[in-house]
mmCIF file of C-alpha atoms in Angstrom:
data_model
loop_
_atom_site.group_PDB
_atom_site.id
_atom_site.type_symbol
_atom_site.label_atom_id
_atom_site.label_comp_id
_atom_site.label_asym_id
_atom_site.label_seq_id
_atom_site.Cartn_x
_atom_site.Cartn_y
_atom_site.Cartn_z
ATOM 1 C CA UNK A 1128 -18.577 -66.696 115.452
ATOM 2 C CA UNK A 1129 -21.656 -64.725 114.545
ATOM 3 C CA UNK A 1130 -24.194 -66.293 112.217
ATOM 4 C CA UNK A 1131 -24.709 -64.563 108.907
ATOM 5 C CA UNK A 1132 -28.419 -65.318 108.699
ATOM 6 C CA UNK A 1133 -29.934 -64.474 112.096
ATOM 7 C CA UNK A 1134 -33.493 -64.951 110.880
ATOM 8 C CA UNK A 1135 -32.908 -68.695 110.715
ATOM 9 C CA UNK A 1136 -31.987 -68.661 114.382
ATOM 10 C CA UNK A 1137 -35.579 -68.041 115.266
ATOM 11 C CA UNK A 1138 -36.294 -71.670 114.422
ATOM 12 C CA UNK A 1139 -34.400 -72.567 117.593
ATOM 13 C CA UNK A 1140 -36.164 -70.232 119.985
ATOM 14 C CA UNK A 1141 -39.694 -69.655 118.691
ATOM 15 C CA UNK A 1142 -42.405 -70.667 121.126
ATOM 16 C CA UNK A 1143 -46.072 -71.441 120.621
ATOM 17 C CA UNK A 1144 -48.751 -70.841 123.226
ATOM 18 C CA UNK A 1145 -51.643 -73.225 123.609
ATOM 19 C CA UNK A 1146 -55.177 -72.163 122.829
ATOM 20 C CA UNK A 1147 -56.102 -72.605 126.476
ATOM 21 C CA UNK A 1148 -53.820 -69.685 127.323
ATOM 22 C CA UNK A 1149 -55.603 -67.304 124.976
ATOM 23 C CA UNK A 1150 -57.664 -64.401 126.259
ATOM 24 C CA UNK A 1151 -61.408 -64.329 125.710
ATOM 25 C CA UNK A 1152 -61.229 -62.534 122.368
ATOM 26 C CA UNK A 1153 -58.664 -65.085 121.126
ATOM 27 C CA UNK A 1154 -60.482 -68.281 122.114
ATOM 28 C CA UNK A 1155 -62.068 -68.658 118.688
ATOM 29 C CA UNK A 1156 -59.362 -69.492 116.155
ATOM 30 C CA UNK A 1157 -59.371 -67.069 113.242
ATOM 31 C CA UNK A 1158 -57.356 -67.960 110.171
ATOM 32 C CA UNK A 1159 -55.260 -65.323 108.474
ATOM 33 C CA UNK A 1160 -55.185 -64.961 104.708
ATOM 34 C CA UNK A 1161 -51.861 -64.651 102.872
ATOM 35 C CA UNK A 1162 -52.103 -63.897 99.167
ATOM 36 C CA UNK A 1163 -50.377 -62.013 96.400
ATOM 37 C CA UNK A 1164 -48.893 -62.016 92.932
ATOM 38 C CA UNK A 1165 -45.649 -63.743 92.003
ATOM 39 C CA UNK A 1166 -44.110 -63.413 88.561
ATOM 40 C CA UNK A 1167 -41.810 -65.936 86.922
ATOM 41 C CA UNK A 1168 -43.328 -68.902 88.773
ATOM 42 C CA UNK A 1169 -46.527 -69.819 86.950
ATOM 43 C CA UNK A 1170 -47.710 -73.289 87.969
ATOM 44 C CA UNK A 1171 -45.163 -73.516 90.791
ATOM 45 C CA UNK A 1172 -46.041 -74.598 94.320
ATOM 46 C CA UNK A 1173 -46.228 -72.093 97.177
ATOM 47 C CA UNK A 1174 -45.825 -73.610 100.654
ATOM 48 C CA UNK A 1175 -46.592 -72.057 104.036
ATOM 49 C CA UNK A 1176 -44.590 -73.387 106.983
ATOM 50 C CA UNK A 1177 -44.665 -72.336 110.635
ATOM 51 C CA UNK A 1178 -41.660 -72.394 112.970
ATOM 52 C CA UNK A 1179 -42.514 -74.180 116.216
ATOM 53 C CA UNK A 1180 -40.213 -75.835 118.757
ATOM 54 C CA UNK A 1181 -37.229 -75.611 116.423
ATOM 55 C CA UNK A 1182 -38.998 -77.277 113.486
ATOM 56 C CA UNK A 1183 -40.690 -76.182 110.278
ATOM 57 C CA UNK A 1184 -44.245 -77.530 110.251
ATOM 58 C CA UNK A 1185 -46.468 -77.592 107.175
ATOM 59 C CA UNK A 1186 -49.555 -75.366 107.265
ATOM 60 C CA UNK A 1187 -50.842 -74.884 103.718
ATOM 61 C CA UNK A 1188 -49.888 -74.997 100.038
ATOM 62 C CA UNK A 1189 -51.271 -73.971 96.676
ATOM 63 C CA UNK A 1190 -50.291 -73.565 93.039
ATOM 64 C CA UNK A 1191 -49.714 -70.193 91.402
ATOM 65 C CA UNK A 1192 -52.408 -69.590 88.748
ATOM 66 C CA UNK A 1193 -52.318 -66.495 86.529
ATOM 67 C CA UNK A 1194 -49.597 -65.186 88.831
ATOM 68 C CA UNK A 1195 -51.860 -65.332 91.906
ATOM 69 C CA UNK A 1196 -51.871 -67.549 95.015
ATOM 70 C CA UNK A 1197 -53.735 -67.691 98.329
ATOM 71 C CA UNK A 1198 -52.858 -69.402 101.626
ATOM 72 C CA UNK A 1199 -54.438 -69.684 105.084
ATOM 73 C CA UNK A 1200 -52.894 -69.912 108.548
ATOM 74 C CA UNK A 1201 -54.504 -72.019 111.298
ATOM 75 C CA UNK A 1202 -54.381 -69.493 114.151
ATOM 76 C CA UNK A 1203 -54.257 -65.744 114.704
ATOM 77 C CA UNK A 1204 -51.775 -65.896 117.587
ATOM 78 C CA UNK A 1205 -48.159 -64.832 117.262
ATOM 79 C CA UNK A 1206 -46.223 -67.120 114.935
ATOM 80 C CA UNK A 1207 -43.239 -67.000 112.622
ATOM 81 C CA UNK A 1208 -44.056 -68.221 109.116
ATOM 82 C CA UNK A 1209 -41.850 -69.108 106.174
ATOM 83 C CA UNK A 1210 -43.260 -68.854 102.642
ATOM 84 C CA UNK A 1211 -41.485 -70.959 100.024
ATOM 85 C CA UNK A 1212 -41.944 -70.510 96.275
ATOM 86 C CA UNK A 1213 -40.579 -73.516 94.370
ATOM 87 C CA UNK A 1214 -36.950 -73.894 95.505
ATOM 88 C CA UNK A 1215 -36.240 -70.169 95.811
ATOM 89 C CA UNK A 1216 -35.148 -68.298 98.938
ATOM 90 C CA UNK A 1217 -38.190 -68.004 101.262
ATOM 91 C CA UNK A 1218 -39.854 -64.922 102.730
ATOM 92 C CA UNK A 1219 -40.275 -64.545 106.504
ATOM 93 C CA UNK A 1220 -43.507 -63.357 108.115
ATOM 94 C CA UNK A 1221 -44.433 -62.570 111.715
ATOM 95 C CA UNK A 1222 -48.205 -62.573 112.171
ATOM 96 C CA UNK A 1223 -50.236 -61.951 115.312
ATOM 97 C CA UNK A 1224 -53.750 -61.025 116.442
ATOM 98 C CA UNK A 1225 -53.538 -57.666 114.692
ATOM 99 C CA UNK A 1226 -53.240 -59.399 111.305
ATOM 100 C CA UNK A 1227 -56.224 -60.465 109.199
ATOM 101 C CA UNK A 1228 -54.949 -60.358 105.624
ATOM 102 C CA UNK A 1229 -51.406 -60.125 104.274
ATOM 103 C CA UNK A 1230 -50.385 -59.305 100.729
ATOM 104 C CA UNK A 1231 -47.037 -60.908 99.911
ATOM 105 C CA UNK A 1232 -45.809 -60.408 96.360
ATOM 106 C CA UNK A 1233 -42.553 -60.774 94.468
ATOM 107 C CA UNK A 1234 -40.750 -62.490 91.646
ATOM 108 C CA UNK A 1235 -38.755 -65.642 91.017
ATOM 109 C CA UNK A 1236 -35.801 -65.964 91.126
ATOM 110 C CA UNK A 1237 -34.821 -64.026 94.243
ATOM 111 C CA UNK A 1238 -38.253 -64.071 95.874
ATOM 112 C CA UNK A 1239 -36.969 -64.042 99.462
ATOM 113 C CA UNK A 1240 -34.565 -61.190 98.756
ATOM 114 C CA UNK A 1241 -36.890 -58.874 96.882
ATOM 115 C CA UNK A 1242 -40.508 -59.116 97.984
ATOM 116 C CA UNK A 1243 -43.127 -56.654 99.218
ATOM 117 C CA UNK A 1244 -45.480 -57.214 102.136
ATOM 118 C CA UNK A 1245 -48.588 -55.314 103.238
ATOM 119 C CA UNK A 1246 -50.980 -55.855 106.123
ATOM 120 C CA UNK A 1247 -48.406 -56.907 108.742
ATOM 121 C CA UNK A 1248 -46.149 -54.334 110.364
ATOM 122 C CA UNK A 1249 -43.927 -56.965 111.979
ATOM 123 C CA UNK A 1250 -43.448 -58.726 108.648
ATOM 124 C CA UNK A 1251 -42.501 -55.457 106.990
ATOM 125 C CA UNK A 1252 -40.009 -54.827 109.801
ATOM 126 C CA UNK A 1253 -38.483 -58.266 109.115
ATOM 127 C CA UNK A 1254 -38.136 -57.397 105.431
ATOM 128 C CA UNK A 1255 -36.403 -54.103 106.253
ATOM 129 C CA UNK A 1256 -34.109 -55.851 108.745
ATOM 130 C CA UNK A 1257 -33.104 -58.510 106.222
ATOM 131 C CA UNK A 1258 -32.502 -55.842 103.603
ATOM 132 C CA UNK A 1259 -30.156 -54.107 106.041
ATOM 133 C CA UNK A 1260 -28.286 -57.317 106.922
ATOM 134 C CA UNK A 1261 -27.935 -58.461 103.300
ATOM 135 C CA UNK A 1262 -25.722 -55.499 102.432
ATOM 136 C CA UNK A 1263 -23.008 -56.986 104.692
ATOM 137 C CA UNK A 1264 -23.394 -60.635 103.678
ATOM 138 C CA UNK A 1265 -20.807 -60.785 100.890
ATOM 139 C CA UNK A 1266 -18.152 -58.945 102.903
ATOM 140 C CA UNK A 1267 -18.740 -61.069 106.002
ATOM 141 C CA UNK A 1268 -18.688 -64.318 104.056
ATOM 142 C CA UNK A 1269 -15.432 -63.363 102.334
ATOM 143 C CA UNK A 1270 -13.807 -62.533 105.676
ATOM 144 C CA UNK A 1271 -15.019 -65.772 107.303
ATOM 145 C CA UNK A 1272 -13.755 -67.801 104.340
ATOM 146 C CA UNK A 1273 -10.341 -66.190 104.559
ATOM 147 C CA UNK A 1274 -10.220 -66.662 108.322
ATOM 148 C CA UNK A 1275 -11.012 -70.369 108.029
ATOM 149 C CA UNK A 1276 -8.467 -71.042 105.261
ATOM 150 C CA UNK A 1277 -5.560 -68.828 106.269
ATOM 151 C CA UNK A 1278 -2.382 -70.320 107.739
ATOM 152 C CA UNK A 1279 -3.009 -70.718 111.511
ATOM 153 C CA UNK A 1280 0.463 -69.332 112.137
ATOM 154 C CA UNK A 1281 -0.532 -66.032 110.533
ATOM 155 C CA UNK A 1282 -2.037 -64.726 113.763
ATOM 156 C CA UNK A 1283 -1.624 -61.084 112.746
ATOM 157 C CA UNK A 1284 -3.877 -61.475 109.711
ATOM 158 C CA UNK A 1285 -6.384 -63.509 111.706
ATOM 159 C CA UNK A 1286 -6.574 -60.708 114.250
ATOM 160 C CA UNK A 1287 -7.066 -58.133 111.468
ATOM 161 C CA UNK A 1288 -9.896 -60.191 109.961
ATOM 162 C CA UNK A 1289 -11.643 -60.515 113.298
ATOM 163 C CA UNK A 1290 -11.314 -56.784 113.895
ATOM 164 C CA UNK A 1291 -12.939 -56.142 110.512
ATOM 165 C CA UNK A 1292 -15.788 -58.524 111.392
ATOM 166 C CA UNK A 1293 -16.245 -56.851 114.772
ATOM 167 C CA UNK A 1294 -16.420 -53.470 113.031
ATOM 168 C CA UNK A 1295 -19.302 -54.747 110.918
ATOM 169 C CA UNK A 1296 -20.877 -56.214 114.059
ATOM 170 C CA UNK A 1297 -20.688 -52.816 115.743
ATOM 171 C CA UNK A 1298 -22.719 -51.242 112.918
ATOM 172 C CA UNK A 1299 -25.285 -54.027 113.147
ATOM 173 C CA UNK A 1300 -25.398 -53.749 116.927
ATOM 174 C CA UNK A 1301 -26.173 -50.003 116.803
ATOM 175 C CA UNK A 1302 -28.935 -50.670 114.272
ATOM 176 C CA UNK A 1303 -30.394 -53.350 116.546
ATOM 177 C CA UNK A 1304 -30.364 -51.186 119.675
ATOM 178 C CA UNK A 1305 -32.055 -48.301 117.858
ATOM 179 C CA UNK A 1306 -34.889 -50.508 116.638
ATOM 180 C CA UNK A 1307 -35.259 -52.491 119.865
ATOM 181 C CA UNK A 1308 -35.785 -49.289 121.827
ATOM 182 C CA UNK A 1309 -38.533 -48.235 119.420
ATOM 183 C CA UNK A 1310 -40.639 -51.300 120.261
ATOM 184 C CA UNK A 1311 -39.540 -53.868 122.836
ATOM 185 C CA UNK A 1312 -42.810 -55.787 122.344
ATOM 186 C CA UNK A 1313 -42.043 -56.655 118.723
ATOM 187 C CA UNK A 1314 -40.947 -60.206 117.794
ATOM 188 C CA UNK A 1315 -38.546 -58.537 115.377
ATOM 189 C CA UNK A 1316 -36.801 -57.003 118.389
ATOM 190 C CA UNK A 1317 -36.233 -60.544 119.612
ATOM 191 C CA UNK A 1318 -34.552 -61.378 116.308
ATOM 192 C CA UNK A 1319 -32.426 -58.244 116.563
ATOM 193 C CA UNK A 1320 -30.937 -59.482 119.847
ATOM 194 C CA UNK A 1321 -28.668 -61.662 117.704
ATOM 195 C CA UNK A 1322 -26.912 -58.511 116.502
ATOM 196 C CA UNK A 1323 -25.695 -57.752 120.030
ATOM 197 C CA UNK A 1324 -23.222 -60.640 119.818
ATOM 198 C CA UNK A 1325 -19.817 -59.616 118.338
ATOM 199 C CA UNK A 1326 -18.350 -61.676 115.507
ATOM 200 C CA UNK A 1327 -15.372 -62.554 117.695
ATOM 201 C CA UNK A 1328 -17.649 -64.308 120.150
ATOM 202 C CA UNK A 1329 -19.215 -64.016 123.552
ATOM 203 C CA UNK A 1330 -15.939 -63.078 125.263
ATOM 204 C CA UNK A 1331 -16.084 -59.715 123.448
ATOM 205 C CA UNK A 1332 -19.722 -59.032 124.266
ATOM 206 C CA UNK A 1333 -20.642 -55.882 126.186
ATOM 207 C CA UNK A 1334 -22.499 -57.271 129.212
ATOM 208 C CA UNK A 1335 -24.404 -53.992 129.472
ATOM 209 C CA UNK A 1336 -26.290 -55.131 126.363
ATOM 210 C CA UNK A 1337 -28.011 -57.805 128.431
ATOM 211 C CA UNK A 1338 -30.405 -55.078 129.531
ATOM 212 C CA UNK A 1339 -31.894 -55.148 126.015
ATOM 213 C CA UNK A 1340 -32.572 -58.879 126.357
ATOM 214 C CA UNK A 1341 -34.459 -58.162 129.571
ATOM 215 C CA UNK A 1342 -36.419 -55.292 128.060
ATOM 216 C CA UNK A 1343 -37.518 -57.380 125.087
ATOM 217 C CA UNK A 1344 -38.489 -60.277 127.383
ATOM 218 C CA UNK A 1345 -40.576 -57.924 129.538
ATOM 219 C CA UNK A 1346 -42.093 -56.174 126.534
ATOM 220 C CA UNK A 1347 -43.127 -59.358 124.772
ATOM 221 C CA UNK A 1348 -44.527 -60.864 127.971
ATOM 222 C CA UNK A 1349 -46.756 -57.828 128.446
ATOM 223 C CA UNK A 1350 -48.132 -58.089 124.893
ATOM 224 C CA UNK A 1351 -48.096 -61.833 124.224
ATOM 225 C CA UNK A 1352 -48.734 -63.390 127.624
ATOM 226 C CA UNK A 1353 -49.349 -66.834 126.057
ATOM 227 C CA UNK A 1354 -46.051 -66.900 124.152
ATOM 228 C CA UNK A 1355 -42.935 -68.760 125.209
ATOM 229 C CA UNK A 1356 -40.683 -66.084 123.674
ATOM 230 C CA UNK A 1357 -39.993 -64.330 127.003
ATOM 231 C CA UNK A 1358 -38.901 -67.526 128.760
ATOM 232 C CA UNK A 1359 -36.545 -68.386 125.907
ATOM 233 C CA UNK A 1360 -35.021 -64.905 126.050
ATOM 234 C CA UNK A 1361 -34.519 -65.194 129.813
ATOM 235 C CA UNK A 1362 -32.841 -68.570 129.256
ATOM 236 C CA UNK A 1363 -30.495 -66.866 126.788
ATOM 237 C CA UNK A 1364 -29.555 -64.338 129.450
ATOM 238 C CA UNK A 1365 -28.724 -67.102 131.930
ATOM 239 C CA UNK A 1366 -26.683 -68.993 129.323
ATOM 240 C CA UNK A 1367 -24.711 -65.889 128.355
ATOM 241 C CA UNK A 1368 -23.945 -65.021 131.977
ATOM 242 C CA UNK A 1369 -22.879 -68.612 132.647
ATOM 243 C CA UNK A 1370 -20.539 -68.689 129.662
ATOM 244 C CA UNK A 1371 -19.033 -65.323 130.575
ATOM 245 C CA UNK A 1372 -18.443 -66.535 134.138
ATOM 246 C CA UNK A 1373 -16.715 -69.657 132.831
ATOM 247 C CA UNK A 1374 -14.472 -67.586 130.577
ATOM 248 C CA UNK A 1375 -13.449 -65.283 133.433
ATOM 249 C CA UNK A 1376 -12.885 -68.088 135.955
ATOM 250 C CA UNK A 1377 -9.252 -68.959 136.799
ATOM 251 C CA UNK A 1378 -7.973 -72.077 135.018
ATOM 252 C CA UNK A 1379 -8.266 -75.322 136.921
ATOM 253 C CA UNK A 1380 -5.103 -76.607 138.538
ATOM 254 C CA UNK A 1381 -3.260 -79.381 136.699
ATOM 255 C CA UNK A 1382 -3.371 -82.854 138.219
ATOM 256 C CA UNK A 1383 -0.512 -83.551 140.608
ATOM 257 C CA UNK A 1384 2.434 -85.514 139.164
ATOM 258 C CA UNK A 1385 5.387 -86.900 141.136
ATOM 259 C CA UNK A 1386 8.323 -88.151 139.080
ATOM 260 C CA UNK A 1387 12.102 -88.513 139.536
ATOM 261 C CA UNK A 1388 14.441 -86.056 137.856
ATOM 262 C CA UNK A 1389 17.569 -87.251 135.951
ATOM 263 C CA UNK A 1390 19.381 -87.545 139.305
ATOM 264 C CA UNK A 1391 16.618 -89.676 140.838
ATOM 265 C CA UNK A 1392 15.237 -86.948 143.093
ATOM 266 C CA UNK A 1393 11.419 -86.977 143.312
ATOM 267 C CA UNK A 1394 9.812 -83.753 142.085
ATOM 268 C CA UNK A 1395 6.152 -82.805 142.255
ATOM 269 C CA UNK A 1396 4.526 -80.757 139.518
ATOM 270 C CA UNK A 1397 3.065 -78.371 142.095
ATOM 271 C CA UNK A 1398 6.589 -77.486 143.297
ATOM 272 C CA UNK A 1399 7.254 -75.964 139.868
ATOM 273 C CA UNK A 1400 4.296 -73.582 140.006
ATOM 274 C CA UNK A 1401 5.051 -70.357 138.131
ATOM 275 C CA UNK A 1402 7.755 -71.962 135.997
ATOM 276 C CA UNK A 1403 7.675 -73.218 132.399
ATOM 277 C CA UNK A 1404 7.385 -77.006 132.456
ATOM 278 C CA UNK A 1405 7.974 -79.322 129.505
ATOM 279 C CA UNK A 1406 6.468 -82.783 129.952
ATOM 280 C CA UNK A 1407 7.650 -85.358 127.430
ATOM 281 C CA UNK A 1408 5.425 -88.424 127.206
ATOM 282 C CA UNK A 1409 6.839 -91.501 125.470
ATOM 283 C CA UNK A 1410 6.242 -95.251 125.409
ATOM 284 C CA UNK A 1411 8.959 -97.650 126.583
ATOM 285 C CA UNK A 1412 7.894 -100.218 124.006
ATOM 286 C CA UNK A 1413 8.300 -97.834 121.033
ATOM 287 C CA UNK A 1414 11.847 -97.975 119.656
ATOM 288 C CA UNK A 1415 11.361 -94.752 117.710
ATOM 289 C CA UNK A 1416 10.339 -92.855 120.851
ATOM 290 C CA UNK A 1417 12.882 -94.393 123.232
ATOM 291 C CA UNK A 1418 15.618 -93.530 120.784
ATOM 292 C CA UNK A 1419 14.698 -89.890 121.176
ATOM 293 C CA UNK A 1420 13.945 -90.012 124.889
ATOM 294 C CA UNK A 1421 16.963 -87.898 125.776
ATOM 295 C CA UNK A 1422 16.464 -85.333 123.043
ATOM 296 C CA UNK A 1423 15.059 -82.820 125.526
ATOM 297 C CA UNK A 1424 17.974 -83.015 127.949
ATOM 298 C CA UNK A 1425 19.697 -80.055 126.347
ATOM 299 C CA UNK A 1426 16.699 -77.869 127.175
#
């Protein structure tokens, strides 16, 4: 099923390029300043984490004084950052070489759901994307909860729920495609690739959408040649194609079985191909099972 919080997925795929791969104007590390005003959190700690190789790594921290804080990154290359205020929901930032100073402001509680950001176009795009996704969160969560708790025998309702989820996915998919085509070089476009996967799973995915994966991989490689993003996207394409091929492959043949029928005639399982076969396994040492060993004869 589709994840409700695609931004967190980036922790799995984010790549970091080494300084040796930087171009001449990037060889000297230039820190980026992140500052702003946060209300309702006087004296609270603000922490800056970076997502690298699937982990959150500590970068900087400070205490809010008179509503103000200031943090510093340790590179100006493309990175995904997470800004935590106390125990509230964090804000997500994407900073690259075009960023020198970022103003990130908001209020607690609800900092990560209602903040403003200036000085970083990619970070503002993330905020807009999350604002768009959040409007579906409650409905999606309610449908997933019902799906997971409903009687498994109620297949009709399960199908209706999945259709409703796929309808929401279709809206999110169209939003993603529109924004990806505006800028295939943006790291936010990479995040939006998650919206191309239907709620009902990979089997329902439109394989034509793989072209957007390729376009984003090419776009990001042209802009961020040091980044591992493109290789991770290409790996996603391979994994999706592999899974789709496995789903479409014919089922493997059952292992051959040769057993006597009630009249003692040997019958092979393969000789019954195309027919419904009931195989009743029971243990000769179990009185409860042997007592019922002939219960299927009437079938």
